[in-house]
mmCIF file with all atom_site columns, C-alpha atoms in Angstrom:
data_model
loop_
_atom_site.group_PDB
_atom_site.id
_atom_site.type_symbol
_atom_site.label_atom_id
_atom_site.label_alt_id
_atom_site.label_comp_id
_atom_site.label_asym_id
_atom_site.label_entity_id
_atom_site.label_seq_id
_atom_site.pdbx_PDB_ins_code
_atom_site.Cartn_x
_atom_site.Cartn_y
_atom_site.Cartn_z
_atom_site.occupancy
_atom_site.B_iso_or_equiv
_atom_site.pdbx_formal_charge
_atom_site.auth_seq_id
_atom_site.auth_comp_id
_atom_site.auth_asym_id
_atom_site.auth_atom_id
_atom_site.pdbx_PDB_model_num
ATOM 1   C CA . UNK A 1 1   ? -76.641 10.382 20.530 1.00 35.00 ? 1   UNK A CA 1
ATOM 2   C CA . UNK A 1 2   ? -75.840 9.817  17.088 1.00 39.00 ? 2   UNK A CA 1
ATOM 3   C CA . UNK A 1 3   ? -76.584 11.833 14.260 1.00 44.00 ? 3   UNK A CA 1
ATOM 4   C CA . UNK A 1 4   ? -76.691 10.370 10.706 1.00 41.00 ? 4   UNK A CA 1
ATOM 5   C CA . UNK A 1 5   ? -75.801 12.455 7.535  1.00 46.00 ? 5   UNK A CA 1
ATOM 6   C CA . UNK A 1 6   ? -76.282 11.610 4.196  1.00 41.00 ? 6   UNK A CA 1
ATOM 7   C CA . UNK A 1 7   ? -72.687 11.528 1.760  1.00 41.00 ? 7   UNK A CA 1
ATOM 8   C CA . UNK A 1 8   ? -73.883 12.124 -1.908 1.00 40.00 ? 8   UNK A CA 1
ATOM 9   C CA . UNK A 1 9   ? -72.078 9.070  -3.044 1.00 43.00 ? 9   UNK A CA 1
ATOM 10  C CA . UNK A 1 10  ? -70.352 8.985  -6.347 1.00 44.00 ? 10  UNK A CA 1
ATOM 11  C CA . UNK A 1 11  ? -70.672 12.502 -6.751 1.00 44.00 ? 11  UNK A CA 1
ATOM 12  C CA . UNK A 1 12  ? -67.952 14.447 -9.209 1.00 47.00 ? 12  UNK A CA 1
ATOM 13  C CA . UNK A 1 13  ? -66.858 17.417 -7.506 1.00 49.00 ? 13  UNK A CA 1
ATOM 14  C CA . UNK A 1 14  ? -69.681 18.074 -4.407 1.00 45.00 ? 14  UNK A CA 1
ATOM 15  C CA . UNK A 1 15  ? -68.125 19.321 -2.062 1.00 47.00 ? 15  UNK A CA 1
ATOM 16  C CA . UNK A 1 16  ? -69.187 19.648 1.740  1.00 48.00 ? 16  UNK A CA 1
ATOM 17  C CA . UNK A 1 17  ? -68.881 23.457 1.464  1.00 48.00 ? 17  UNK A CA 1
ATOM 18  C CA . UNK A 1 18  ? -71.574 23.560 -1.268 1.00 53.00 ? 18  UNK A CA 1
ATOM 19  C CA . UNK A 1 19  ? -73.345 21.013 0.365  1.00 54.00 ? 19  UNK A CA 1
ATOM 20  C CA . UNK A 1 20  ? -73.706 23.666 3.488  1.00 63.00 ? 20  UNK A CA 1
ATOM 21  C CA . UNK A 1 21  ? -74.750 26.355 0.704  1.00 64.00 ? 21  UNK A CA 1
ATOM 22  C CA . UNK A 1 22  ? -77.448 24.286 -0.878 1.00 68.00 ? 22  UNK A CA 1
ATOM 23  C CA . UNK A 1 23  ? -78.856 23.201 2.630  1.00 68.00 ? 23  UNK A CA 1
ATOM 24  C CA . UNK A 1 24  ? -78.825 26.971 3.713  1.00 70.00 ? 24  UNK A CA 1
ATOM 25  C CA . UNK A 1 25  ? -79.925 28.588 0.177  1.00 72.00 ? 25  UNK A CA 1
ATOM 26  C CA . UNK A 1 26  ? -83.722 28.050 0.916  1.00 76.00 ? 26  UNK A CA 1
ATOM 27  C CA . UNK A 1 27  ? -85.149 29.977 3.883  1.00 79.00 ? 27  UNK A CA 1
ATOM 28  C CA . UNK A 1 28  ? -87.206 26.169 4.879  1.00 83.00 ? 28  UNK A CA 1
ATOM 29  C CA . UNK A 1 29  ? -84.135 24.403 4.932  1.00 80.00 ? 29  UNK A CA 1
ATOM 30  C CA . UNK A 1 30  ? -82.001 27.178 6.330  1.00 79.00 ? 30  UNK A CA 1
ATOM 31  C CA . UNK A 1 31  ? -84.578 27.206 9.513  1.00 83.00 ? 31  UNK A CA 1
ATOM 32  C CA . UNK A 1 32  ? -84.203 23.538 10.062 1.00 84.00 ? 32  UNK A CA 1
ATOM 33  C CA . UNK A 1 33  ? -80.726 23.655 10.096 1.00 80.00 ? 33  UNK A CA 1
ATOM 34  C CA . UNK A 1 34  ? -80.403 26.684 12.530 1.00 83.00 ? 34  UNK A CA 1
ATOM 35  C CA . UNK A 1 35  ? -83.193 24.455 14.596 1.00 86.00 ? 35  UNK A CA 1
ATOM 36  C CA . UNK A 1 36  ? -81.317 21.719 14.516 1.00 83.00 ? 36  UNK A CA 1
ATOM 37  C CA . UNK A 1 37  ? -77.825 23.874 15.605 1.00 82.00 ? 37  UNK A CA 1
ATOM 38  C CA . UNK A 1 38  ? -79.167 25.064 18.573 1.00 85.00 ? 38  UNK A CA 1
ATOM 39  C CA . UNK A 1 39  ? -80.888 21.246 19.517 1.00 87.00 ? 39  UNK A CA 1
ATOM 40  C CA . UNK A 1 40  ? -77.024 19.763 19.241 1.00 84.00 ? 40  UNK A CA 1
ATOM 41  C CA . UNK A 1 41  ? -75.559 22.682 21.260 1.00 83.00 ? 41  UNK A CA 1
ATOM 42  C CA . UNK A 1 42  ? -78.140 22.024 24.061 1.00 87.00 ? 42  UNK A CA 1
ATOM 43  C CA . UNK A 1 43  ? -77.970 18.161 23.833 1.00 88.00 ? 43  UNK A CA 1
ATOM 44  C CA . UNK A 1 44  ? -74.121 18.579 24.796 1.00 85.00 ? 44  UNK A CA 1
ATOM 45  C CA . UNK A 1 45  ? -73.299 17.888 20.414 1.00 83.00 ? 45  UNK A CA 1
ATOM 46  C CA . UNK A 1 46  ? -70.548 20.268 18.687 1.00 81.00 ? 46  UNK A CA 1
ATOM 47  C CA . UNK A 1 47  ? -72.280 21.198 15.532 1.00 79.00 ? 47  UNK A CA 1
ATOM 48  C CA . UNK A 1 48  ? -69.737 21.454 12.477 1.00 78.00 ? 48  UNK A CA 1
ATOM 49  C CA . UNK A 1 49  ? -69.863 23.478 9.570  1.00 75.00 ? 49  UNK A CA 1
ATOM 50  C CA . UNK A 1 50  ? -68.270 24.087 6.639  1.00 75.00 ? 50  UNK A CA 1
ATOM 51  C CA . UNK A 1 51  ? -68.722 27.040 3.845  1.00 77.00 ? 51  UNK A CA 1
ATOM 52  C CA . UNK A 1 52  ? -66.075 27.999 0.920  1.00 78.00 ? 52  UNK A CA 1
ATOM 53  C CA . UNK A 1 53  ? -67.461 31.536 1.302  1.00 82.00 ? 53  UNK A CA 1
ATOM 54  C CA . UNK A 1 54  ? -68.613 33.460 4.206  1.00 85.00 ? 54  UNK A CA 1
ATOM 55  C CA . UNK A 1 55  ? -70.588 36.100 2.708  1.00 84.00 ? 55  UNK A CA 1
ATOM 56  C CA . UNK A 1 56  ? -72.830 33.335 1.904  1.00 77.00 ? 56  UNK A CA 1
ATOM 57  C CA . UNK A 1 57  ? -73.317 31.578 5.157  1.00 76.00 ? 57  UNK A CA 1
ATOM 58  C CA . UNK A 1 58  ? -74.220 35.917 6.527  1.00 79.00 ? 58  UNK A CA 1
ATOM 59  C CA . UNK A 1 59  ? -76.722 36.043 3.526  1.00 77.00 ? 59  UNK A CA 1
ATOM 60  C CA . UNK A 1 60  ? -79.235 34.755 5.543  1.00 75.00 ? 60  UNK A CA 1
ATOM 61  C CA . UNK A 1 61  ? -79.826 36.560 9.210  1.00 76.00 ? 61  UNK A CA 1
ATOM 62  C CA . UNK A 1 62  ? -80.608 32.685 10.695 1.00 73.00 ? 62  UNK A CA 1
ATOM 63  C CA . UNK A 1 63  ? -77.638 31.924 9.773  1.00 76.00 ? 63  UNK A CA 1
ATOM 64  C CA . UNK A 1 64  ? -75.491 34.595 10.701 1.00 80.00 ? 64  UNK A CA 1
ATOM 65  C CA . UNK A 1 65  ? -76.669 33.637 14.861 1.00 78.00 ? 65  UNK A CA 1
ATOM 66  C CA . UNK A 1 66  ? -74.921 30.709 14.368 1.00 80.00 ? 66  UNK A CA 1
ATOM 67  C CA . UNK A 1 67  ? -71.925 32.505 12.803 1.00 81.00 ? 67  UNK A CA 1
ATOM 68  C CA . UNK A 1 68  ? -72.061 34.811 15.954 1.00 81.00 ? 68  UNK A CA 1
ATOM 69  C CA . UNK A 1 69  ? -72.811 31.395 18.384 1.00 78.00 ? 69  UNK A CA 1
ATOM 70  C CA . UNK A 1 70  ? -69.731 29.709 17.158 1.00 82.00 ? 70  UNK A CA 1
ATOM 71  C CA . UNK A 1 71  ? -67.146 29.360 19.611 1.00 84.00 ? 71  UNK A CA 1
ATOM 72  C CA . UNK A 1 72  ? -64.392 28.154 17.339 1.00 89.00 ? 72  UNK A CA 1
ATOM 73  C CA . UNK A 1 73  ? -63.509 28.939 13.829 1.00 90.00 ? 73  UNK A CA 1
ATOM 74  C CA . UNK A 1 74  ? -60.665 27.822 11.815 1.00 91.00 ? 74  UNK A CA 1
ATOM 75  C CA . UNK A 1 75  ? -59.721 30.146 8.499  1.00 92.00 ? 75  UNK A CA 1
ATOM 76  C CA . UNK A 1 76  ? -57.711 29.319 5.914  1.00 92.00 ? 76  UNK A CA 1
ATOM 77  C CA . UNK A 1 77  ? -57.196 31.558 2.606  1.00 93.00 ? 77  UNK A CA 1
ATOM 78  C CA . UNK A 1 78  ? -60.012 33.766 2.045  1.00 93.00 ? 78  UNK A CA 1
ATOM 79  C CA . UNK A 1 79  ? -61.532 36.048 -1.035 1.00 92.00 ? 79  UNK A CA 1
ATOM 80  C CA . UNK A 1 80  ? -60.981 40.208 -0.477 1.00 92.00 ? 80  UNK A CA 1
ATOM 81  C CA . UNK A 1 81  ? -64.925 40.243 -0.023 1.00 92.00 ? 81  UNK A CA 1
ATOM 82  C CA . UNK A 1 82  ? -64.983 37.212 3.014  1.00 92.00 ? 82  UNK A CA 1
ATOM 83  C CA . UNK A 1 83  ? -61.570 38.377 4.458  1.00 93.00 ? 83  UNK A CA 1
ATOM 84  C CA . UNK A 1 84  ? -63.508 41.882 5.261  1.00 93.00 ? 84  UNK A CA 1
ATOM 85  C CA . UNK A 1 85  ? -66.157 40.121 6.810  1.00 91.00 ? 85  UNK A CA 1
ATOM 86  C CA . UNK A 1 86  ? -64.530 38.103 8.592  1.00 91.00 ? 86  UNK A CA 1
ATOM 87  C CA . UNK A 1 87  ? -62.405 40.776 10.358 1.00 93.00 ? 87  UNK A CA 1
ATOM 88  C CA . UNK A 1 88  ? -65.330 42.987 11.005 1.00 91.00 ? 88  UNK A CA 1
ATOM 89  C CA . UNK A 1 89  ? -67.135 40.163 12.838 1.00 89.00 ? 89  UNK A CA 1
ATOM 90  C CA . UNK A 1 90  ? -64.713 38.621 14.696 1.00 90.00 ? 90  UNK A CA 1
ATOM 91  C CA . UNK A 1 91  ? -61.999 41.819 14.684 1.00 92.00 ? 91  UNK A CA 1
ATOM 92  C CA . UNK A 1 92  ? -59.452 40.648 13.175 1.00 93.00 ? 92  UNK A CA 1
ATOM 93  C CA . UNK A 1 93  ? -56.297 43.015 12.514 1.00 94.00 ? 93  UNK A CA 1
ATOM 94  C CA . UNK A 1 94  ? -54.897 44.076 9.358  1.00 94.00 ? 94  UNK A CA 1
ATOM 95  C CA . UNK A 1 95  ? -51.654 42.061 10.578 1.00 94.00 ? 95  UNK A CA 1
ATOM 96  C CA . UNK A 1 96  ? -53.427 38.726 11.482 1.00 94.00 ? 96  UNK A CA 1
ATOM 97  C CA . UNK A 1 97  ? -55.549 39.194 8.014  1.00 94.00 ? 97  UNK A CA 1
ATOM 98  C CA . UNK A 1 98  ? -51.840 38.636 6.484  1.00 94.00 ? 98  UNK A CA 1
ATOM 99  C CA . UNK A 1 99  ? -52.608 34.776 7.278  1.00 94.00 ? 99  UNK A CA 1
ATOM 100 C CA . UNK A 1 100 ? -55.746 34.168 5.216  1.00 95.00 ? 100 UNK A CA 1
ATOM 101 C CA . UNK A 1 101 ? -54.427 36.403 2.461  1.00 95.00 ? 101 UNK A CA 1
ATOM 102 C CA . UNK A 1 102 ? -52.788 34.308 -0.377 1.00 94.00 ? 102 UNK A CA 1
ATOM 103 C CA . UNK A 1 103 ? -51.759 31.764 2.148  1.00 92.00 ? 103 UNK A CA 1
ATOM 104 C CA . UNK A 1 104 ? -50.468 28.889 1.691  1.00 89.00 ? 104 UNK A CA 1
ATOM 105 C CA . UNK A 1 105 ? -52.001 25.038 2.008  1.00 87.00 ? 105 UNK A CA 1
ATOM 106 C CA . UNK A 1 106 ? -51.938 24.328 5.574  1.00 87.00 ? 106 UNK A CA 1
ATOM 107 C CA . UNK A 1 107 ? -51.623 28.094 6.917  1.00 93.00 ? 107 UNK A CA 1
ATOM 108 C CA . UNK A 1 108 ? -54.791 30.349 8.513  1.00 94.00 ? 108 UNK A CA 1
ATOM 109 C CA . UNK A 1 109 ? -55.974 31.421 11.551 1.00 95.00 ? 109 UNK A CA 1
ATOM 110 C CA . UNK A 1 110 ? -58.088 29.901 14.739 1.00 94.00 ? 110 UNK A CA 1
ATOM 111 C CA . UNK A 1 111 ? -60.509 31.977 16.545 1.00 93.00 ? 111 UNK A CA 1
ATOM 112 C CA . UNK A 1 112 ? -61.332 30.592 20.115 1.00 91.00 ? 112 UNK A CA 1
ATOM 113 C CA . UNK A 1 113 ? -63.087 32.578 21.723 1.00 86.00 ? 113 UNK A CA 1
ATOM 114 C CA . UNK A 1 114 ? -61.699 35.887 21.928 1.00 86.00 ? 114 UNK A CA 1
ATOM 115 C CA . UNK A 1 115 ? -58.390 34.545 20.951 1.00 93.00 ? 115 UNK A CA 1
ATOM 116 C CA . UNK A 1 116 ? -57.084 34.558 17.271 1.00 94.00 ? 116 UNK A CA 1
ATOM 117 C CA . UNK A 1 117 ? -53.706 31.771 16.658 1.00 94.00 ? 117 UNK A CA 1
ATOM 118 C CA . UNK A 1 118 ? -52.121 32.636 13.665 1.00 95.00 ? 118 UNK A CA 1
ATOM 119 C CA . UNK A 1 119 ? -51.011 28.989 12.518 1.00 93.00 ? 119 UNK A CA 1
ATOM 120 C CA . UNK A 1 120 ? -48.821 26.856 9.479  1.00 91.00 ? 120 UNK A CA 1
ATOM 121 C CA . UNK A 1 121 ? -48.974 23.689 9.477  1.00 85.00 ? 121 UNK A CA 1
ATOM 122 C CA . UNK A 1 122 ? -46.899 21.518 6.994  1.00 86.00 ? 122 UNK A CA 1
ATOM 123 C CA . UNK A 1 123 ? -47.761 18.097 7.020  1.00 84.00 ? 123 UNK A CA 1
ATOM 124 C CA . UNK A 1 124 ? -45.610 15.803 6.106  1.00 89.00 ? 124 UNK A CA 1
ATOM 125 C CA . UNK A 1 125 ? -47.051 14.414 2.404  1.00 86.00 ? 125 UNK A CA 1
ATOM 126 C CA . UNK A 1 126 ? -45.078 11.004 1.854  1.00 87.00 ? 126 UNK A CA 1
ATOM 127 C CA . UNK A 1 127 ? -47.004 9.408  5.504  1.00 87.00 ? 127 UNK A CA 1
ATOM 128 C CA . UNK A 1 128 ? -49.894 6.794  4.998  1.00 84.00 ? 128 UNK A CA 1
ATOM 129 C CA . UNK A 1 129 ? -51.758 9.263  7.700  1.00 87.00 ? 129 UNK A CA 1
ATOM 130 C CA . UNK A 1 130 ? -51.777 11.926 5.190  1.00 85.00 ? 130 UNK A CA 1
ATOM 131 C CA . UNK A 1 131 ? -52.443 9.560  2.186  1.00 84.00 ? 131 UNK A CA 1
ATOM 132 C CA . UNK A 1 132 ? -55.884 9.272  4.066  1.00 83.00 ? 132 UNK A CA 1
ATOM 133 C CA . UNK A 1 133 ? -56.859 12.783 4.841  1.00 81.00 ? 133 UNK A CA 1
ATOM 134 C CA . UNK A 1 134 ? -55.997 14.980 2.132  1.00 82.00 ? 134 UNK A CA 1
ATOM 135 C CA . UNK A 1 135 ? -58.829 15.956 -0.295 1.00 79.00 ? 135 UNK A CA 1
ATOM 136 C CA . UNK A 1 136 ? -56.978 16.807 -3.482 1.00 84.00 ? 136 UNK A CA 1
ATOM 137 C CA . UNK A 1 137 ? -58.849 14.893 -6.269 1.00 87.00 ? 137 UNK A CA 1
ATOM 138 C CA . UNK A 1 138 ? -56.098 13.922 -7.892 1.00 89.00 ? 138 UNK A CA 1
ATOM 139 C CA . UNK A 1 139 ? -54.466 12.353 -4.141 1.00 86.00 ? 139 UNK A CA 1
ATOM 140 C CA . UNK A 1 140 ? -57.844 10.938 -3.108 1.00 85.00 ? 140 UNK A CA 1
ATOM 141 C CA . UNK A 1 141 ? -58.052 8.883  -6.707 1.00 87.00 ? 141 UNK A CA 1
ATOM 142 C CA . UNK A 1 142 ? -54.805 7.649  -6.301 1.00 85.00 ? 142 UNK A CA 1
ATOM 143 C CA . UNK A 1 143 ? -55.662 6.375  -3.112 1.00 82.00 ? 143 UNK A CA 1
ATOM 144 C CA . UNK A 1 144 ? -58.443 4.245  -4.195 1.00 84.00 ? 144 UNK A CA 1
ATOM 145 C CA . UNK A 1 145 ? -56.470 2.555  -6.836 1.00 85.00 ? 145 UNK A CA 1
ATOM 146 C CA . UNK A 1 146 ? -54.010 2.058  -4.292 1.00 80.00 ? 146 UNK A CA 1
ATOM 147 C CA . UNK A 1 147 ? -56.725 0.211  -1.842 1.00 79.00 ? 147 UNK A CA 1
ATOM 148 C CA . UNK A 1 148 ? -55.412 2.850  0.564  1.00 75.00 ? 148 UNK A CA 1
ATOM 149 C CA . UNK A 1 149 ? -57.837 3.198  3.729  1.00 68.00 ? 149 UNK A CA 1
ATOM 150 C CA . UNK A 1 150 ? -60.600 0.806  2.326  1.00 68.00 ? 150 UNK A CA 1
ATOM 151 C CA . UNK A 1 151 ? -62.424 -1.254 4.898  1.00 62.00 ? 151 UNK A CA 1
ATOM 152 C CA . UNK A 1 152 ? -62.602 -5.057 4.409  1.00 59.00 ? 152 UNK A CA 1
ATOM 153 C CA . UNK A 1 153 ? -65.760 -5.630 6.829  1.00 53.00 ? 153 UNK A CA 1
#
């Protein structure tokens, strides 16, 4: 099955994280998406999502079921506000809330499960790999004007 989604082409500064805030800030659109959630989990699909901010993915109690349904999360630096959400949800310790607390680029924590990774990963900047992954504005620019990753179908 194939799922198409629609990339806001051109767009300064539109990021997929508000993209997931828009799409969940009306309670129409929120329902769809929760709808459509649960229709990828059962089709054998691994629904992704993205938010900047936690508190406002839980805003809406739709929402927060898939929050609960999610078998695998991956944290990186968080706001005081999301950080204390996110440890009452998932229970998170004091210690392991050291990782998502004025970390680093690279460094957070995976929940699987009922298991919580601590991780920091530093990815080596001057390979063509990373050239093509990193969203930095500034990086992702330079890459264009570079031809870097363009496809010549």
């Amino acid at each position: 099955m194939k799922v198409a989604c629609t990339v806001w082409l051109g767009a300064k500064g539109v990021k997929a994280s508000d993209l997931s805030r828009l799409l969940l800030k009306e309670e129409q659109t929120a329902a769809y998406s929760v709808e459509i959630w649960k229709r990828f989990r059962k089709w054998g699909g691994i629904p992704t999502g993205i938010t900047q901010n936690v508190k406002d993915l839980l805003a809406s109690r739709e929402i927060e079921n898939i929050f609960e349904n999610s078998d695998f999360i991956l944290m990186l630096n968080q706001a005081s506000g999301d950080r204390q959400i996110l440890a009452k949800q998932l229970n998170i310790s004091p210690h392991q809330l050291s990782y998502v607390t004025n970390s680093g680029e690279g460094e957070g924590l995976v929940f699987y499960g009922s298991t919580i990774i601590p991780f920091k990963d530093k990815f080596d900047n001057s390979l063509m790999l990373y050239a093509l992954m990193t969203s930095k504005p500034d990086e992702v620019e330079k890459r264009k004007k570079l031809g870097i990753g363009e496809r010549n179908d």
